[in-house]
Amino acid sequence: MNRGNAGDAFGGHRFADPDLLRQALTHRSAGSPHNERLEFLGDSLLNLIVAEQLYLRWPRADEGAMTRVRAELVRESTLARIARELEVGDVLTLGPGELKSGGHRRDSILADALEAVIAACYLDSGFQACRALVMGWYEPLLDALPPLHQVGKDAKTRLQEWLQARQLPRPSYELLAETGDEHDKTFLVSCTLEQPAMAAEGSGSSRRAAEQRAAESILEQLA
């Protein structure tokens, strides 16, 4: 993925109006103009773009299946993961309090900023440019979606079924680390297979989320 930066370009889009980008990367704690209104618009644009892609890619999927997958793709943790890959935290403008409390690492702040950038791109250059920006981030996630019959099953369930179908031992999960303040913890978990012998790690704001990400990483290795 293309890295963000604090100039007039971000994540693959060069802004004709750099002020829009600066506003998108400004948290309300830093004063006005901040990114809350942009985040509202960006949320709707992201849902539309992802819904459009699922509709085109899965011509036989029903509404329920597409709704469940869209929810996974646009949820806060997914957006925060993309934002971290783009190093959004490094270019955010935060007030002193949020900066001191580690706001540049918080999932909610990162996810909101990414949605604000989507809206800023739309206002700057229109829907086609906005779609291109989002698809640059989401193409790998869409390409990695499970087969339609597995939609709605989480990574741990899909890994368990893969192993059971081959009569292989169940995976084991181990908590490796737990860091951060009580209200903003990060969990690091490992997922280990006996057969085939492999292991992967995953992190998240809860132990369950970290286990899911570790299982997803194993599934990517098995693909």
PDB file of C-alpha atoms in Angstrom:
ATOM      1  CA  MET A   1       0.000   0.000   0.000  1.00  0.00           C
ATOM      2  CA  ASN A   2       1.061   3.541  -0.646  1.00  0.00           C
ATOM      3  CA  ARG A   3       2.033   5.424   2.460  1.00  0.00           C
ATOM      4  CA  GLY A   4       0.263   8.544   3.545  1.00  0.00           C
ATOM      5  CA  ASN A   5       2.157  11.787   4.047  1.00  0.00           C
ATOM      6  CA  ALA A   6       1.534  15.188   5.536  1.00  0.00           C
ATOM      7  CA  GLY A   7       1.775  17.120   2.247  1.00  0.00           C
ATOM      8  CA  ASP A   8      -0.840  17.180  -0.522  1.00  0.00           C
ATOM      9  CA  ALA A   9      -0.938  13.435  -1.274  1.00  0.00           C
ATOM     10  CA  PHE A  10      -2.278  10.504   0.670  1.00  0.00           C
ATOM     11  CA  GLY A  11      -2.687   6.803   0.000  1.00  0.00           C
ATOM     12  CA  GLY A  12      -2.440   7.131  -3.755  1.00  0.00           C
ATOM     13  CA  HIS A  13      -4.357  10.394  -4.313  1.00  0.00           C
ATOM     14  CA  ARG A  14      -2.829  13.833  -4.832  1.00  0.00           C
ATOM     15  CA  PHE A  15      -5.134  16.548  -3.560  1.00  0.00           C
ATOM     16  CA  ALA A  16      -5.868  19.629  -5.636  1.00  0.00           C
ATOM     17  CA  ASP A  17      -7.006  21.230  -2.362  1.00  0.00           C
ATOM     18  CA  PRO A  18      -4.500  20.233   0.361  1.00  0.00           C
ATOM     19  CA  ASP A  19      -6.671  21.925   2.999  1.00  0.00           C
ATOM     20  CA  LEU A  20      -9.204  19.117   2.607  1.00  0.00           C
ATOM     21  CA  LEU A  21      -6.543  16.547   3.430  1.00  0.00           C
ATOM     22  CA  ARG A  22      -5.332  18.542   6.426  1.00  0.00           C
ATOM     23  CA  GLN A  23      -8.886  18.779   7.751  1.00  0.00           C
ATOM     24  CA  ALA A  24      -9.414  15.030   7.248  1.00  0.00           C
ATOM     25  CA  LEU A  25      -6.349  14.316   9.367  1.00  0.00           C
ATOM     26  CA  THR A  26      -7.292  16.728  12.164  1.00  0.00           C
ATOM     27  CA  HIS A  27      -9.040  15.298  15.216  1.00  0.00           C
ATOM     28  CA  ARG A  28     -11.632  17.409  17.030  1.00  0.00           C
ATOM     29  CA  SER A  29      -9.313  17.624  20.038  1.00  0.00           C
ATOM     30  CA  ALA A  30      -7.048  19.880  17.958  1.00  0.00           C
ATOM     31  CA  GLY A  31      -9.809  22.405  17.267  1.00  0.00           C
ATOM     32  CA  SER A  32     -11.647  23.416  14.107  1.00  0.00           C
ATOM     33  CA  PRO A  33     -11.826  22.700  11.273  1.00  0.00           C
ATOM     34  CA  HIS A  34     -11.725  19.018  12.278  1.00  0.00           C
ATOM     35  CA  ASN A  35     -12.703  15.803  10.525  1.00  0.00           C
ATOM     36  CA  GLU A  36     -16.046  14.777  12.076  1.00  0.00           C
ATOM     37  CA  ARG A  37     -18.267  15.992   9.221  1.00  0.00           C
ATOM     38  CA  LEU A  38     -15.917  14.453   6.672  1.00  0.00           C
ATOM     39  CA  GLU A  39     -15.982  11.172   8.611  1.00  0.00           C
ATOM     40  CA  PHE A  40     -19.800  11.133   8.378  1.00  0.00           C
ATOM     41  CA  LEU A  41     -19.692  11.498   4.600  1.00  0.00           C
ATOM     42  CA  GLY A  42     -16.774   9.102   4.182  1.00  0.00           C
ATOM     43  CA  ASP A  43     -18.606   6.360   6.072  1.00  0.00           C
ATOM     44  CA  SER A  44     -21.441   6.467   3.523  1.00  0.00           C
ATOM     45  CA  LEU A  45     -19.081   6.561   0.555  1.00  0.00           C
ATOM     46  CA  LEU A  46     -17.100   3.587   1.845  1.00  0.00           C
ATOM     47  CA  ASN A  47     -20.267   1.556   2.376  1.00  0.00           C
ATOM     48  CA  LEU A  48     -21.418   2.365  -1.155  1.00  0.00           C
ATOM     49  CA  ILE A  49     -18.106   1.446  -2.795  1.00  0.00           C
ATOM     50  CA  VAL A  50     -17.758  -1.831  -0.905  1.00  0.00           C
ATOM     51  CA  ALA A  51     -21.428  -2.704  -1.544  1.00  0.00           C
ATOM     52  CA  GLU A  52     -20.937  -2.029  -5.257  1.00  0.00           C
ATOM     53  CA  GLN A  53     -17.911  -4.327  -5.398  1.00  0.00           C
ATOM     54  CA  LEU A  54     -19.682  -7.162  -3.576  1.00  0.00           C
ATOM     55  CA  TYR A  55     -22.678  -6.805  -5.891  1.00  0.00           C
ATOM     56  CA  LEU A  56     -20.438  -7.055  -8.957  1.00  0.00           C
ATOM     57  CA  ARG A  57     -18.160  -9.818  -7.672  1.00  0.00           C
ATOM     58  CA  TRP A  58     -20.905 -12.064  -6.259  1.00  0.00           C
ATOM     59  CA  PRO A  59     -23.802 -12.101  -8.759  1.00  0.00           C
ATOM     60  CA  ARG A  60     -25.455 -15.026  -6.929  1.00  0.00           C
ATOM     61  CA  ALA A  61     -25.124 -13.756  -3.363  1.00  0.00           C
ATOM     62  CA  ASP A  62     -28.254 -12.736  -1.499  1.00  0.00           C
ATOM     63  CA  GLU A  63     -28.684  -9.523   0.452  1.00  0.00           C
ATOM     64  CA  GLY A  64     -27.922 -11.152   3.795  1.00  0.00           C
ATOM     65  CA  ALA A  65     -24.576 -12.557   2.682  1.00  0.00           C
ATOM     66  CA  MET A  66     -23.465  -9.290   1.148  1.00  0.00           C
ATOM     67  CA  THR A  67     -24.568  -7.351   4.221  1.00  0.00           C
ATOM     68  CA  ARG A  68     -22.550  -9.596   6.540  1.00  0.00           C
ATOM     69  CA  VAL A  69     -19.398  -9.337   4.447  1.00  0.00           C
ATOM     70  CA  ARG A  70     -19.720  -5.594   4.010  1.00  0.00           C
ATOM     71  CA  ALA A  71     -19.997  -5.226   7.778  1.00  0.00           C
ATOM     72  CA  GLU A  72     -16.728  -7.133   8.188  1.00  0.00           C
ATOM     73  CA  LEU A  73     -14.955  -5.038   5.562  1.00  0.00           C
ATOM     74  CA  VAL A  74     -16.016  -1.623   6.861  1.00  0.00           C
ATOM     75  CA  ARG A  75     -15.863  -2.287  10.604  1.00  0.00           C
ATOM     76  CA  GLU A  76     -13.626  -0.177  12.811  1.00  0.00           C
ATOM     77  CA  SER A  77     -10.891  -2.787  13.278  1.00  0.00           C
ATOM     78  CA  THR A  78     -10.532  -3.323   9.512  1.00  0.00           C
ATOM     79  CA  LEU A  79     -10.305   0.407   8.872  1.00  0.00           C
ATOM     80  CA  ALA A  80      -7.800   0.821  11.690  1.00  0.00           C
ATOM     81  CA  ARG A  81      -5.635  -1.954  10.242  1.00  0.00           C
ATOM     82  CA  ILE A  82      -5.595  -0.227   6.838  1.00  0.00           C
ATOM     83  CA  ALA A  83      -4.848   3.089   8.547  1.00  0.00           C
ATOM     84  CA  ARG A  84      -1.865   1.549  10.333  1.00  0.00           C
ATOM     85  CA  GLU A  85      -0.513   0.173   7.057  1.00  0.00           C
ATOM     86  CA  LEU A  86      -0.807   3.693   5.653  1.00  0.00           C
ATOM     87  CA  GLU A  87       0.838   5.079   8.816  1.00  0.00           C
ATOM     88  CA  VAL A  88      -2.058   7.461   9.405  1.00  0.00           C
ATOM     89  CA  GLY A  89      -1.089   7.823  13.056  1.00  0.00           C
ATOM     90  CA  ASP A  90       2.132   9.542  12.023  1.00  0.00           C
ATOM     91  CA  VAL A  91       0.321  12.349  10.184  1.00  0.00           C
ATOM     92  CA  LEU A  92      -2.683  12.939  12.448  1.00  0.00           C
ATOM     93  CA  THR A  93      -3.127  16.294  14.147  1.00  0.00           C
ATOM     94  CA  LEU A  94      -4.305  15.739  17.718  1.00  0.00           C
ATOM     95  CA  GLY A  95      -4.858  17.937  20.723  1.00  0.00           C
ATOM     96  CA  PRO A  96      -2.389  17.699  23.635  1.00  0.00           C
ATOM     97  CA  GLY A  97      -4.650  15.424  25.683  1.00  0.00           C
ATOM     98  CA  GLU A  98      -5.235  12.886  22.898  1.00  0.00           C
ATOM     99  CA  LEU A  99      -1.587  13.022  21.926  1.00  0.00           C
ATOM    100  CA  LYS A 100      -0.496  12.270  25.485  1.00  0.00           C
ATOM    101  CA  SER A 101      -2.981   9.384  25.850  1.00  0.00           C
ATOM    102  CA  GLY A 102      -1.840   7.723  22.622  1.00  0.00           C
ATOM    103  CA  GLY A 103      -4.759   8.739  20.428  1.00  0.00           C
ATOM    104  CA  HIS A 104      -2.662   8.220  17.300  1.00  0.00           C
ATOM    105  CA  ARG A 105      -2.769   4.474  18.067  1.00  0.00           C
ATOM    106  CA  ARG A 106      -6.478   4.200  18.933  1.00  0.00           C
ATOM    107  CA  ASP A 107      -8.633   2.197  16.519  1.00  0.00           C
ATOM    108  CA  SER A 108     -11.565   4.612  16.627  1.00  0.00           C
ATOM    109  CA  ILE A 109      -9.465   7.676  15.831  1.00  0.00           C
ATOM    110  CA  LEU A 110      -7.572   5.921  13.032  1.00  0.00           C
ATOM    111  CA  ALA A 111     -10.757   4.525  11.478  1.00  0.00           C
ATOM    112  CA  ASP A 112     -12.526   7.901  11.605  1.00  0.00           C
ATOM    113  CA  ALA A 113      -9.554   9.628  10.000  1.00  0.00           C
ATOM    114  CA  LEU A 114      -9.479   7.111   7.153  1.00  0.00           C
ATOM    115  CA  GLU A 115     -13.181   7.653   6.464  1.00  0.00           C
ATOM    116  CA  ALA A 116     -12.579  11.406   6.544  1.00  0.00           C
ATOM    117  CA  VAL A 117      -9.826  11.035   3.935  1.00  0.00           C
ATOM    118  CA  ILE A 118     -12.278   9.146   1.703  1.00  0.00           C
ATOM    119  CA  ALA A 119     -14.730  12.041   1.903  1.00  0.00           C
ATOM    120  CA  ALA A 120     -11.973  14.596   1.336  1.00  0.00           C
ATOM    121  CA  CYS A 121     -10.924  12.765  -1.824  1.00  0.00           C
ATOM    122  CA  TYR A 122     -14.540  12.729  -3.051  1.00  0.00           C
ATOM    123  CA  LEU A 123     -14.955  16.465  -2.453  1.00  0.00           C
ATOM    124  CA  ASP A 124     -11.574  17.149  -4.015  1.00  0.00           C
ATOM    125  CA  SER A 125     -11.856  15.126  -7.213  1.00  0.00           C
ATOM    126  CA  GLY A 126     -15.212  13.352  -7.487  1.00  0.00           C
ATOM    127  CA  PHE A 127     -16.545   9.844  -7.126  1.00  0.00           C
ATOM    128  CA  GLN A 128     -14.299   8.091  -9.630  1.00  0.00           C
ATOM    129  CA  ALA A 129     -11.160   9.281  -7.860  1.00  0.00           C
ATOM    130  CA  CYS A 130     -12.712   8.353  -4.524  1.00  0.00           C
ATOM    131  CA  ARG A 131     -13.509   4.835  -5.744  1.00  0.00           C
ATOM    132  CA  ALA A 132      -9.971   4.427  -7.098  1.00  0.00           C
ATOM    133  CA  LEU A 133      -8.513   5.487  -3.751  1.00  0.00           C
ATOM    134  CA  VAL A 134     -10.659   3.056  -1.755  1.00  0.00           C
ATOM    135  CA  MET A 135     -10.094   0.186  -4.174  1.00  0.00           C
ATOM    136  CA  GLY A 136      -6.352   0.690  -3.907  1.00  0.00           C
ATOM    137  CA  TRP A 137      -6.713  -0.173  -0.229  1.00  0.00           C
ATOM    138  CA  TYR A 138      -9.465  -2.794  -0.497  1.00  0.00           C
ATOM    139  CA  GLU A 139      -8.537  -4.823  -3.571  1.00  0.00           C
ATOM    140  CA  PRO A 140      -6.380  -7.274  -1.543  1.00  0.00           C
ATOM    141  CA  LEU A 141      -9.142  -7.711   1.045  1.00  0.00           C
ATOM    142  CA  LEU A 142     -11.785  -8.330  -1.606  1.00  0.00           C
ATOM    143  CA  ASP A 143      -9.535 -10.771  -3.462  1.00  0.00           C
ATOM    144  CA  ALA A 144      -8.952 -12.692  -0.218  1.00  0.00           C
ATOM    145  CA  LEU A 145     -12.646 -13.164   0.584  1.00  0.00           C
ATOM    146  CA  PRO A 146     -13.649 -16.780   1.270  1.00  0.00           C
ATOM    147  CA  PRO A 147     -15.916 -18.692  -1.139  1.00  0.00           C
ATOM    148  CA  LEU A 148     -19.532 -17.603  -0.982  1.00  0.00           C
ATOM    149  CA  HIS A 149     -20.631 -20.728   0.895  1.00  0.00           C
ATOM    150  CA  GLN A 150     -18.311 -19.793   3.739  1.00  0.00           C
ATOM    151  CA  VAL A 151     -19.538 -16.223   4.081  1.00  0.00           C
ATOM    152  CA  GLY A 152     -20.474 -15.383   7.643  1.00  0.00           C
ATOM    153  CA  LYS A 153     -18.000 -17.844   9.152  1.00  0.00           C
ATOM    154  CA  ASP A 154     -15.160 -16.235  11.063  1.00  0.00           C
ATOM    155  CA  ALA A 155     -11.502 -17.125  10.534  1.00  0.00           C
ATOM    156  CA  LYS A 156     -11.250 -19.451  13.533  1.00  0.00           C
ATOM    157  CA  THR A 157     -14.272 -21.440  12.345  1.00  0.00           C
ATOM    158  CA  ARG A 158     -12.972 -21.666   8.783  1.00  0.00           C
ATOM    159  CA  LEU A 159      -9.560 -22.833  10.006  1.00  0.00           C
ATOM    160  CA  GLN A 160     -11.154 -25.427  12.274  1.00  0.00           C
ATOM    161  CA  GLU A 161     -13.271 -26.770   9.396  1.00  0.00           C
ATOM    162  CA  TRP A 162     -10.237 -26.893   7.079  1.00  0.00           C
ATOM    163  CA  LEU A 163      -8.349 -29.015   9.617  1.00  0.00           C
ATOM    164  CA  GLN A 164     -11.316 -31.248  10.444  1.00  0.00           C
ATOM    165  CA  ALA A 165     -11.928 -31.996   6.780  1.00  0.00           C
ATOM    166  CA  ARG A 166      -8.366 -33.356   6.600  1.00  0.00           C
ATOM    167  CA  GLN A 167      -8.519 -35.085   9.992  1.00  0.00           C
ATOM    168  CA  LEU A 168      -5.701 -32.920  11.324  1.00  0.00           C
ATOM    169  CA  PRO A 169      -5.170 -31.757  14.930  1.00  0.00           C
ATOM    170  CA  ARG A 170      -6.928 -28.643  16.145  1.00  0.00           C
ATOM    171  CA  PRO A 171      -4.986 -25.358  16.289  1.00  0.00           C
ATOM    172  CA  SER A 172      -3.720 -23.976  19.582  1.00  0.00           C
ATOM    173  CA  TYR A 173      -3.894 -20.307  20.581  1.00  0.00           C
ATOM    174  CA  GLU A 174      -1.589 -18.656  23.096  1.00  0.00           C
ATOM    175  CA  LEU A 175      -1.631 -15.144  24.525  1.00  0.00           C
ATOM    176  CA  LEU A 176       1.870 -13.723  23.975  1.00  0.00           C
ATOM    177  CA  ALA A 177       1.486 -10.187  25.244  1.00  0.00           C
ATOM    178  CA  GLU A 178      -1.003  -7.702  26.625  1.00  0.00           C
ATOM    179  CA  THR A 179       0.019  -4.056  26.431  1.00  0.00           C
ATOM    180  CA  GLY A 180      -1.459  -0.592  26.842  1.00  0.00           C
ATOM    181  CA  ASP A 181      -3.693   1.167  29.326  1.00  0.00           C
ATOM    182  CA  GLU A 182      -6.784  -0.539  30.719  1.00  0.00           C
ATOM    183  CA  HIS A 183      -9.081   1.365  28.335  1.00  0.00           C
ATOM    184  CA  ASP A 184      -6.843   0.913  25.298  1.00  0.00           C
ATOM    185  CA  LYS A 185      -5.247  -2.532  25.452  1.00  0.00           C
ATOM    186  CA  THR A 186      -3.606  -4.425  22.604  1.00  0.00           C
ATOM    187  CA  PHE A 187      -3.418  -8.226  22.688  1.00  0.00           C
ATOM    188  CA  LEU A 188      -0.866 -10.322  20.802  1.00  0.00           C
ATOM    189  CA  VAL A 189      -1.797 -13.967  20.202  1.00  0.00           C
ATOM    190  CA  SER A 190      -0.153 -16.863  18.381  1.00  0.00           C
ATOM    191  CA  CYS A 191      -1.930 -19.591  16.432  1.00  0.00           C
ATOM    192  CA  THR A 192       0.047 -22.834  15.985  1.00  0.00           C
ATOM    193  CA  LEU A 193      -0.687 -25.919  13.874  1.00  0.00           C
ATOM    194  CA  GLU A 194       0.888 -29.323  14.421  1.00  0.00           C
ATOM    195  CA  GLN A 195       0.090 -30.470  10.870  1.00  0.00           C
ATOM    196  CA  PRO A 196       1.006 -28.819   8.678  1.00  0.00           C
ATOM    197  CA  ALA A 197       3.604 -27.297  10.991  1.00  0.00           C
ATOM    198  CA  MET A 198       3.171 -23.532  10.944  1.00  0.00           C
ATOM    199  CA  ALA A 199       2.442 -20.609  13.198  1.00  0.00           C
ATOM    200  CA  ALA A 200       1.274 -17.034  12.908  1.00  0.00           C
ATOM    201  CA  GLU A 201       0.612 -14.088  15.191  1.00  0.00           C
ATOM    202  CA  GLY A 202      -2.253 -11.638  15.342  1.00  0.00           C
ATOM    203  CA  SER A 203      -2.974  -8.510  17.356  1.00  0.00           C
ATOM    204  CA  GLY A 204      -6.206  -6.772  18.275  1.00  0.00           C
ATOM    205  CA  SER A 205      -8.065  -4.709  20.818  1.00  0.00           C
ATOM    206  CA  SER A 206      -9.405  -7.925  22.399  1.00  0.00           C
ATOM    207  CA  ARG A 207      -8.033 -11.442  22.776  1.00  0.00           C
ATOM    208  CA  ARG A 208     -10.774 -12.773  20.521  1.00  0.00           C
ATOM    209  CA  ALA A 209      -9.958 -10.258  17.785  1.00  0.00           C
ATOM    210  CA  ALA A 210      -6.261 -11.148  18.023  1.00  0.00           C
ATOM    211  CA  GLU A 211      -7.073 -14.859  17.726  1.00  0.00           C
ATOM    212  CA  GLN A 212      -9.194 -14.199  14.654  1.00  0.00           C
ATOM    213  CA  ARG A 213      -6.373 -12.296  12.989  1.00  0.00           C
ATOM    214  CA  ALA A 214      -3.872 -15.030  13.796  1.00  0.00           C
ATOM    215  CA  ALA A 215      -6.234 -17.622  12.319  1.00  0.00           C
ATOM    216  CA  GLU A 216      -6.719 -15.444   9.230  1.00  0.00           C
ATOM    217  CA  SER A 217      -2.963 -15.287   8.774  1.00  0.00           C
ATOM    218  CA  ILE A 218      -2.748 -19.094   8.932  1.00  0.00           C
ATOM    219  CA  LEU A 219      -5.518 -19.392   6.351  1.00  0.00           C
ATOM    220  CA  GLU A 220      -3.622 -17.052   4.031  1.00  0.00           C
ATOM    221  CA  GLN A 221      -0.565 -19.323   4.335  1.00  0.00           C
ATOM    222  CA  LEU A 222      -2.694 -22.375   3.571  1.00  0.00           C
ATOM    223  CA  ALA A 223      -4.339 -20.813   0.522  1.00  0.00           C
TER     224      ALA A 223
END
